[in-house]
Short mmCIF file of C-alpha atoms in Angstrom, two decimals:
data_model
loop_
_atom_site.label_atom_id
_atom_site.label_comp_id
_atom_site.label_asym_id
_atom_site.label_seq_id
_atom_site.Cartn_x
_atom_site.Cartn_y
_atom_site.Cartn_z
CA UNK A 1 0.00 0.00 0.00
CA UNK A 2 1.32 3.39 -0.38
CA UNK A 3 3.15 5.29 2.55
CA UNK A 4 -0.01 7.63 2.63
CA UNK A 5 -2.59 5.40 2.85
CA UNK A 6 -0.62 2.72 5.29
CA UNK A 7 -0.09 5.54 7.70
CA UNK A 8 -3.72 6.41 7.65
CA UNK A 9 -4.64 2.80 8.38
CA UNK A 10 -2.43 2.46 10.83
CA UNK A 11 -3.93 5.55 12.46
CA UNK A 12 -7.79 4.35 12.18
CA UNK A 13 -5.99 1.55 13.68
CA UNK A 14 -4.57 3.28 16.62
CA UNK A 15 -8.19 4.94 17.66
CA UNK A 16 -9.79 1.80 17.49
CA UNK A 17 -7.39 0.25 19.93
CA UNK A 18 -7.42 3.23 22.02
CA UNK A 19 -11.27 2.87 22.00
CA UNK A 20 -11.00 -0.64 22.98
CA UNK A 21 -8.43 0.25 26.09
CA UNK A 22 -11.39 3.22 27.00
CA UNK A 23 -13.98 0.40 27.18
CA UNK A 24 -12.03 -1.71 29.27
CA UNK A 25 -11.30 1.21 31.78
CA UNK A 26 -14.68 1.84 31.68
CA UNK A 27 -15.80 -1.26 33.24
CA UNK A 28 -16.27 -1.16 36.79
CA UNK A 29 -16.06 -3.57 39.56
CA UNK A 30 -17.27 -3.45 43.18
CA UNK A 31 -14.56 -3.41 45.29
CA UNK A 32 -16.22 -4.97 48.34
CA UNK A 33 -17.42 -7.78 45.74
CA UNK A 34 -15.42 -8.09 42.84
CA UNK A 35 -18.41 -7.85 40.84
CA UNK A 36 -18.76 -5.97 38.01
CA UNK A 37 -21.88 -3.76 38.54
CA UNK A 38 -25.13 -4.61 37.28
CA UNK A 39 -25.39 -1.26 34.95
CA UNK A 40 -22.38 -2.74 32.84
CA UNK A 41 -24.20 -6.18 32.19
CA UNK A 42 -24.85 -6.60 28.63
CA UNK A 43 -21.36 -3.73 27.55
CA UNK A 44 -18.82 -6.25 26.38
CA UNK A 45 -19.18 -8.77 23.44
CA UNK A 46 -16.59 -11.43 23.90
CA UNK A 47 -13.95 -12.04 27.42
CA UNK A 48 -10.88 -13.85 25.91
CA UNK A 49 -9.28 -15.39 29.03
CA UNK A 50 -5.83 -16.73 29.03
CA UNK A 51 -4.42 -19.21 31.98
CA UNK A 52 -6.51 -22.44 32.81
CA UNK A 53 -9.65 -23.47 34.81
CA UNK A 54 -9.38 -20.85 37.49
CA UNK A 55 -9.54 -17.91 34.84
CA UNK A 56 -12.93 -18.96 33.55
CA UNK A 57 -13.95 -19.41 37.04
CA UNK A 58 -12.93 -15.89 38.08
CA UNK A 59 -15.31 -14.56 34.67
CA UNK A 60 -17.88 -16.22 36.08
CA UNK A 61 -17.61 -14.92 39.34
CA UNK A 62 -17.21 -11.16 37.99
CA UNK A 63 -20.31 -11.28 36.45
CA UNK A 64 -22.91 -12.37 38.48
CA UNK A 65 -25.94 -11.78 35.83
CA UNK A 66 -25.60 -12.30 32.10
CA UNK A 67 -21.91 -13.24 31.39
CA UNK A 68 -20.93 -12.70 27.81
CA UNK A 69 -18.77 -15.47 25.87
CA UNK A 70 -15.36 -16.86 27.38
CA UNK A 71 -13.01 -17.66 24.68
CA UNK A 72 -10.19 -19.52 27.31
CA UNK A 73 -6.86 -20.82 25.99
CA UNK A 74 -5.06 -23.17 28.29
CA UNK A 75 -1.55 -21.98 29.17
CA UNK A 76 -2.30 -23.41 32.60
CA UNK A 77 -1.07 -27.09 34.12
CA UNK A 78 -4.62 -28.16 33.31
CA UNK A 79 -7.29 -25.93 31.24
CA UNK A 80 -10.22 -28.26 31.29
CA UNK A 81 -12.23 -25.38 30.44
CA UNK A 82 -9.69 -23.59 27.95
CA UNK A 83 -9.63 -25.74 25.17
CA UNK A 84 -8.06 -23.24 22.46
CA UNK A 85 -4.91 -24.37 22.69
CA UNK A 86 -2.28 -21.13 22.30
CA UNK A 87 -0.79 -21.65 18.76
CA UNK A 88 -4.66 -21.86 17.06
CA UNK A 89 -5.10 -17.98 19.09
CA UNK A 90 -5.51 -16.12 15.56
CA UNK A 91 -8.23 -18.48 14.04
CA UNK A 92 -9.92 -18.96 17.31
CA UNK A 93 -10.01 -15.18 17.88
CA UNK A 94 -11.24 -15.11 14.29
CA UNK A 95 -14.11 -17.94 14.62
CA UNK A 96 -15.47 -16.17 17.84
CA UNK A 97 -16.46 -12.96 15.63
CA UNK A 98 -17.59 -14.70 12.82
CA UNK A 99 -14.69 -14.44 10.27
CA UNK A 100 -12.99 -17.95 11.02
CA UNK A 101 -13.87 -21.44 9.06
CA UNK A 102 -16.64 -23.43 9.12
CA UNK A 103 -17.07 -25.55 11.91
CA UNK A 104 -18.05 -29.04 11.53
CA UNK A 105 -22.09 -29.20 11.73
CA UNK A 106 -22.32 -25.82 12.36
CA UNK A 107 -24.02 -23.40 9.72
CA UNK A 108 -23.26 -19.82 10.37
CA UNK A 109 -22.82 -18.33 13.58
CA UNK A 110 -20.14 -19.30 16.69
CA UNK A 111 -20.60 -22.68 18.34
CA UNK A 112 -20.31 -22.07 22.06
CA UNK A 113 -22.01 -24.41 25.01
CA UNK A 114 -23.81 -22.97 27.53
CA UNK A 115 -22.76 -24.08 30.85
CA UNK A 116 -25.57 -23.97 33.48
CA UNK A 117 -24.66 -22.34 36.95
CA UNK A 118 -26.09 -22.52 40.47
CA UNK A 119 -27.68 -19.46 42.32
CA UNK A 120 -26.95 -19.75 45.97
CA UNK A 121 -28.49 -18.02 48.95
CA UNK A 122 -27.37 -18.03 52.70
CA UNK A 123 -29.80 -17.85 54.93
CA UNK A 124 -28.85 -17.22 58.72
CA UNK A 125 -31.42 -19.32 61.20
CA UNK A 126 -33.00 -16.49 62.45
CA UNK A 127 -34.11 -15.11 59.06
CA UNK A 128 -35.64 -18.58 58.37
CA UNK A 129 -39.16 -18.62 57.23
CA UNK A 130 -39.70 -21.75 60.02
CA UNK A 131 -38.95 -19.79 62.74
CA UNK A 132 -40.64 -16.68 61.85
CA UNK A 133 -38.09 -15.07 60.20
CA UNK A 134 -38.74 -13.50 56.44
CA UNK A 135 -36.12 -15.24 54.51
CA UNK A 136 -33.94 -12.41 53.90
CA UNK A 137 -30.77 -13.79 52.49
CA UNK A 138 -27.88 -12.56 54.09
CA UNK A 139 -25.27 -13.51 51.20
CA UNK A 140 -25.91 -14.34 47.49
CA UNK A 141 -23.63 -16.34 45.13
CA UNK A 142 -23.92 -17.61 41.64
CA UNK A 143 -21.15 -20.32 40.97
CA UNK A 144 -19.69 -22.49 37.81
CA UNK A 145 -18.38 -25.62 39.30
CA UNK A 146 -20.21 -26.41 42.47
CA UNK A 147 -21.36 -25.54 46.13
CA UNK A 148 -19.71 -27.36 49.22
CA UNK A 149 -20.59 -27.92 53.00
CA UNK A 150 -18.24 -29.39 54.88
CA UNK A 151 -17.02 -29.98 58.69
CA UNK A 152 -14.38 -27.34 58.50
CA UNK A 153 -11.69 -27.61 61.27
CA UNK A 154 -13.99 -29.53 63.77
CA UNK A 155 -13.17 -33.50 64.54
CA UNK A 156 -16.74 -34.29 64.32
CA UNK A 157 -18.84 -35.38 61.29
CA UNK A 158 -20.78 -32.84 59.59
CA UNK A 159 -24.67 -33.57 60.24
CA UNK A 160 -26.73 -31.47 57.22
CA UNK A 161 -29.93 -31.77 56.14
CA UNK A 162 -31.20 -32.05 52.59
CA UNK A 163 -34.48 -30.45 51.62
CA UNK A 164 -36.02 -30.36 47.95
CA UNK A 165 -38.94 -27.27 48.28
CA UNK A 166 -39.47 -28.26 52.10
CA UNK A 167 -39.46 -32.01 51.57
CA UNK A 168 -36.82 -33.90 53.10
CA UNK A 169 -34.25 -35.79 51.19
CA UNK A 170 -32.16 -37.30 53.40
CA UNK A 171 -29.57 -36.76 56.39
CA UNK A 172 -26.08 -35.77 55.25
CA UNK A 173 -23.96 -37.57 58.35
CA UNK A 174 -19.96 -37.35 56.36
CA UNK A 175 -17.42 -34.64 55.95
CA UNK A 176 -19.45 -33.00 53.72
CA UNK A 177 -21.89 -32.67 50.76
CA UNK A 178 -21.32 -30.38 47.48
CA UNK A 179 -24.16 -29.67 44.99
CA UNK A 180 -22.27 -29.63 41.58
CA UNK A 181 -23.39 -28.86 37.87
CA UNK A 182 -22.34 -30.64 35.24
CA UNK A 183 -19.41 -28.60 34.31
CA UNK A 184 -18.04 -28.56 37.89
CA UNK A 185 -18.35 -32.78 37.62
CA UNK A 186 -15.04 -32.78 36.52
CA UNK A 187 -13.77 -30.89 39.10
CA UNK A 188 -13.63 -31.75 42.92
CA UNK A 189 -16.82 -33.66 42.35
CA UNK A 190 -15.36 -36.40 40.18
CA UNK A 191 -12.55 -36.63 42.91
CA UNK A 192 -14.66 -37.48 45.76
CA UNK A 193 -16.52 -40.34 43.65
CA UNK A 194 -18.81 -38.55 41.11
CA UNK A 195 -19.80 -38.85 37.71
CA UNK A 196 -18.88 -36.78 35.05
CA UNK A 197 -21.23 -35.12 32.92
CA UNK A 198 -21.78 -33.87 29.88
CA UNK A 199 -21.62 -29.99 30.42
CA UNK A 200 -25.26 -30.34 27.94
CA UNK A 201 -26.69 -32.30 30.17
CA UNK A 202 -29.23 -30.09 32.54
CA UNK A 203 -28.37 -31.85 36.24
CA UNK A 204 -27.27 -30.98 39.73
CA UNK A 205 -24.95 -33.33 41.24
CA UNK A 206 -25.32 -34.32 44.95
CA UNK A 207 -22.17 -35.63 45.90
CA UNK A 208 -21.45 -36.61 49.43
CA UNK A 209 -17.82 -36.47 50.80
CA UNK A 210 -15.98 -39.68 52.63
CA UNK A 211 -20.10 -40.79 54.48
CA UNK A 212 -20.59 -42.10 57.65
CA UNK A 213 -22.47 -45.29 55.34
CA UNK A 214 -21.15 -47.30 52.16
CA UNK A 215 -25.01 -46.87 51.01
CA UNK A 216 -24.71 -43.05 50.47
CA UNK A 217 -23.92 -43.07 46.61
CA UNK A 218 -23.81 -39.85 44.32
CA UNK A 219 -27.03 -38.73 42.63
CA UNK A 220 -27.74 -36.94 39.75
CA UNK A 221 -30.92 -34.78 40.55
CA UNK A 222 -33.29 -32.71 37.17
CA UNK A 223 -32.04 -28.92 37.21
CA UNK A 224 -35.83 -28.17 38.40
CA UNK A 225 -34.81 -29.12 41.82
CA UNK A 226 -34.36 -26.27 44.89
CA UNK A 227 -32.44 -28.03 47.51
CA UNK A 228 -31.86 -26.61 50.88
CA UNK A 229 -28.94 -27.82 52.58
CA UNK A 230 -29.34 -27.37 56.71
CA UNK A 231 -27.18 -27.74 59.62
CA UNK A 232 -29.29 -30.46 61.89
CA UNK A 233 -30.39 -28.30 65.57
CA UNK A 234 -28.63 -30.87 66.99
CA UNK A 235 -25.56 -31.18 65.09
CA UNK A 236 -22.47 -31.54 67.53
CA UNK A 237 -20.33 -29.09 65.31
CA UNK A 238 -20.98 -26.22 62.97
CA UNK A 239 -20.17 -26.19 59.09
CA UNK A 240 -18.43 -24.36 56.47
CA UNK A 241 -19.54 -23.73 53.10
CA UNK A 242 -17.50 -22.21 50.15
CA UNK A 243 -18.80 -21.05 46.78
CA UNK A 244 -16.37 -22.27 43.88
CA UNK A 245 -13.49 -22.81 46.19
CA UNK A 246 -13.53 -19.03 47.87
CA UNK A 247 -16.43 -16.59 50.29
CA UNK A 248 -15.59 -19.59 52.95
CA UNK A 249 -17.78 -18.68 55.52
CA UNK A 250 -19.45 -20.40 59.10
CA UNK A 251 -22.79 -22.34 59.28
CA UNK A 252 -23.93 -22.07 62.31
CA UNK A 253 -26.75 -24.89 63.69
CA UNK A 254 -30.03 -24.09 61.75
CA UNK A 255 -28.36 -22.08 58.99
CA UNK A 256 -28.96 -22.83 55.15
CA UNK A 257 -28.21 -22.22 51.75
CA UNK A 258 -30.72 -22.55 49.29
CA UNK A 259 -29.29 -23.74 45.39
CA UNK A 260 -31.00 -23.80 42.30
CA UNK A 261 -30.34 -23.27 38.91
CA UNK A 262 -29.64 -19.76 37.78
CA UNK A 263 -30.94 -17.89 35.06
CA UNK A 264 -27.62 -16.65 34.13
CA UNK A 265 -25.62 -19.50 32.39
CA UNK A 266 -21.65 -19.46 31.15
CA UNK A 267 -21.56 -19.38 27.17
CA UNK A 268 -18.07 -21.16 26.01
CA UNK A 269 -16.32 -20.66 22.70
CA UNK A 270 -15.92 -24.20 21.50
CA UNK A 271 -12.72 -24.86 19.33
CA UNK A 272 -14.41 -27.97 17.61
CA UNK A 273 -18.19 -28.79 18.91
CA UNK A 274 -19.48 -29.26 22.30
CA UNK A 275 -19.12 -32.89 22.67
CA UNK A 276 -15.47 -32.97 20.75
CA UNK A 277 -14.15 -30.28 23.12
CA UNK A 278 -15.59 -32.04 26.46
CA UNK A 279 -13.94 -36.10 25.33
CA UNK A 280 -10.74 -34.45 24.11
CA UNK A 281 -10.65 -32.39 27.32
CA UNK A 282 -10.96 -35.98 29.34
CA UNK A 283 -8.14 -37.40 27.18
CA UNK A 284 -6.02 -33.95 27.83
CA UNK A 285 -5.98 -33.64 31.36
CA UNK A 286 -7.68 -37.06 32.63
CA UNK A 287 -5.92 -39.39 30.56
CA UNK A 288 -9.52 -40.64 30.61
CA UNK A 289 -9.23 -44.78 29.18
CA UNK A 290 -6.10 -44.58 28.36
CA UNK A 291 -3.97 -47.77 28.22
CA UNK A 292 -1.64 -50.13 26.26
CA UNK A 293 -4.11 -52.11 23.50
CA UNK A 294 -4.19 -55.51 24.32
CA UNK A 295 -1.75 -57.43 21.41
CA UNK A 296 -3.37 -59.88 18.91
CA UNK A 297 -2.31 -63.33 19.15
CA UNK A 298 0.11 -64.73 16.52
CA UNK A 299 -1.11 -67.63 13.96
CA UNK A 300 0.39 -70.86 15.75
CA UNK A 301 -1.24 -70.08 19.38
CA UNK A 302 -5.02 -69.41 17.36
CA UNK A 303 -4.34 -72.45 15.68
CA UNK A 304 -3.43 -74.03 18.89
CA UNK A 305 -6.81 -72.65 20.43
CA UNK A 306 -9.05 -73.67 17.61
CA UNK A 307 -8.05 -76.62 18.39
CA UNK A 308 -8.75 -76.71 21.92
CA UNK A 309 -12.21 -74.82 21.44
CA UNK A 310 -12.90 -78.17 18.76
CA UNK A 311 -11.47 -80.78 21.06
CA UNK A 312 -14.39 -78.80 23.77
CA UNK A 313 -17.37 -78.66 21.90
CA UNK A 314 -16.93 -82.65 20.69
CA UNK A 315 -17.01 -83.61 24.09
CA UNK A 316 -19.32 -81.34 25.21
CA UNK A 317 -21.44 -83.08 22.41
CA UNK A 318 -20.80 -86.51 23.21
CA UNK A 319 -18.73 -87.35 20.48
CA UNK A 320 -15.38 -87.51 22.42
CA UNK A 321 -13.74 -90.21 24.41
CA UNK A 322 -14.48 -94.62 24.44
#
């Protein structure tokens, strides 16, 4: 291009990056929080996150409502969630705007999977409706991977109670319980014994922690549930609960949090589709089936078992011996 017309481009090009900076020094985040407030839901088009899982985790926690789409690449130890890998960064960045190739399946548009999250109230015991109290939540969390109670620091099991709408589930007696979605299934949930899921698949997992009974199995509960999870009146210890792995706070006896499923899920930029992103991401980082293939047998020993499997079936028939 001529020296004129390069330098003008390169100036259009210098206001539009100056306008991008503006934007992102527009954005504001509660500092008591580290939310970003509620009048800047719905200004920014695409987050591009860089690092592994706890990135995407840290997007969802900024935005707390409507979350636009994460485009992660893993340059973390794992990236479960990241799967642009780093070298792929100017086609990815292209696909996520439109401009890249076609995706497999996919006519027009950018294939992304929405990844449900869990809305999460605490309710102190006083403030509970059963004892007269009007329900007034005293904290309020929407989290990605998953929910967990637990016995803290205190040598005694953890006693909660599980509620669906007021009717009772069961008695939690273990370290603890978390409530996880199906994107945080591969995450502590699939350590302590739970399945994973597809992140498609609309479920909450219930998935106790080392129980006080071989019987207590994970479930896999419909995303219409709203479970309460209670500390038992008589529970000889109080409980923690943490939101994603941070907020760690006390549960005293006859405290709750409330979970269902929020309004507000996580859209991901897929690099392939949605189920070729979640099985490569369980080869990736869980070596998920892998092993040595079992060797085929050379001619002479199926010869050798033929022959065996023959010399069976006659007697089996009758037809061998006197």
């Amino acid at each position: 291009a001529p020296r004129g017309r390069r330098g003008s481009d390169d100036a259009v090009g210098r206001e539009n990056l100056n306008a991008v900076f503006e934007s992102v020094e527009a954005l504001r985040v509660n500092e008591s929080t580290g939310r970003v407030l509620a009048e800047d839901w719905g200004t920014i088009d695409l987050i591009v996150c860089l690092g592994g899982d706890g990135v995407i985790l840290h997007a969802s926690k900024l935005f707390q409502g409507p979350v636009p789409p994460l485009l992660g690449f893993h340059f973390g130890s794992m990236g479960f969630l990241t799967n642009h890998p780093p070298d792929s960064m100017a086609q990815s960045l292209l696909q996520s705007v439109g401009r890249g190739k076609p995706v497999h399946n996919i006519k027009g548009g950018v294939p992304i999977t929405l990844r449900m999250r869990l809305e999460c109230t605490l309710v102190k015991a006083h403030n509970s409706v059963r004892n007269g109290g009007d329900g007034t939540a005293e904290r309020s969390f929407t989290v990605l991977n998953e929910v967990l109670v637990d016995r803290g620091p205190s040598p005694y099991l953890s006693k909660i109670e599980a509620y669906d709408r007021g009717q009772h589930i069961t008695t939690i007696q273990a370290d603890g319980v978390m409530l996880a979605t199906a994107t945080g299934s591969t995450a502590y949930s699939v350590s302590a014994g739970g399945s994973m899921v597809h992140p498609n698949v609309p479920a909450i997992l219930m998935t106790p922690i080392c129980p006080h009974t071989l019987s207590f199995r994970p479930v896999i509960l419909p995303d219409s549930v709203e479970v309460e999870l209670r500390v038992a009146d008589d529970a000889r210890c109080s409980a923690w609960v943490s939101f994603d792995g941070k907020e760690r706070c006390e549960l005293c006896s006859g405290d709750s949090v409330f979970i269902r499923m929020s309004q507000f899920p996580v859209p991901t930029v897929n690099f392939a589709d949605q189920t070729g992103d979640f099985i490569s991401s369980l080869r990736r980082c869980l070596r998920w089936n892998e092993r040595e293939e079992q060797q085929p047998l050379d001619e002479q020993t199926m010869k050798a078992l033929r022959k065996i499997s023959a010399r069976t079936s006659d007697e089996g028939n009758g037809n061998g011996g006197e």
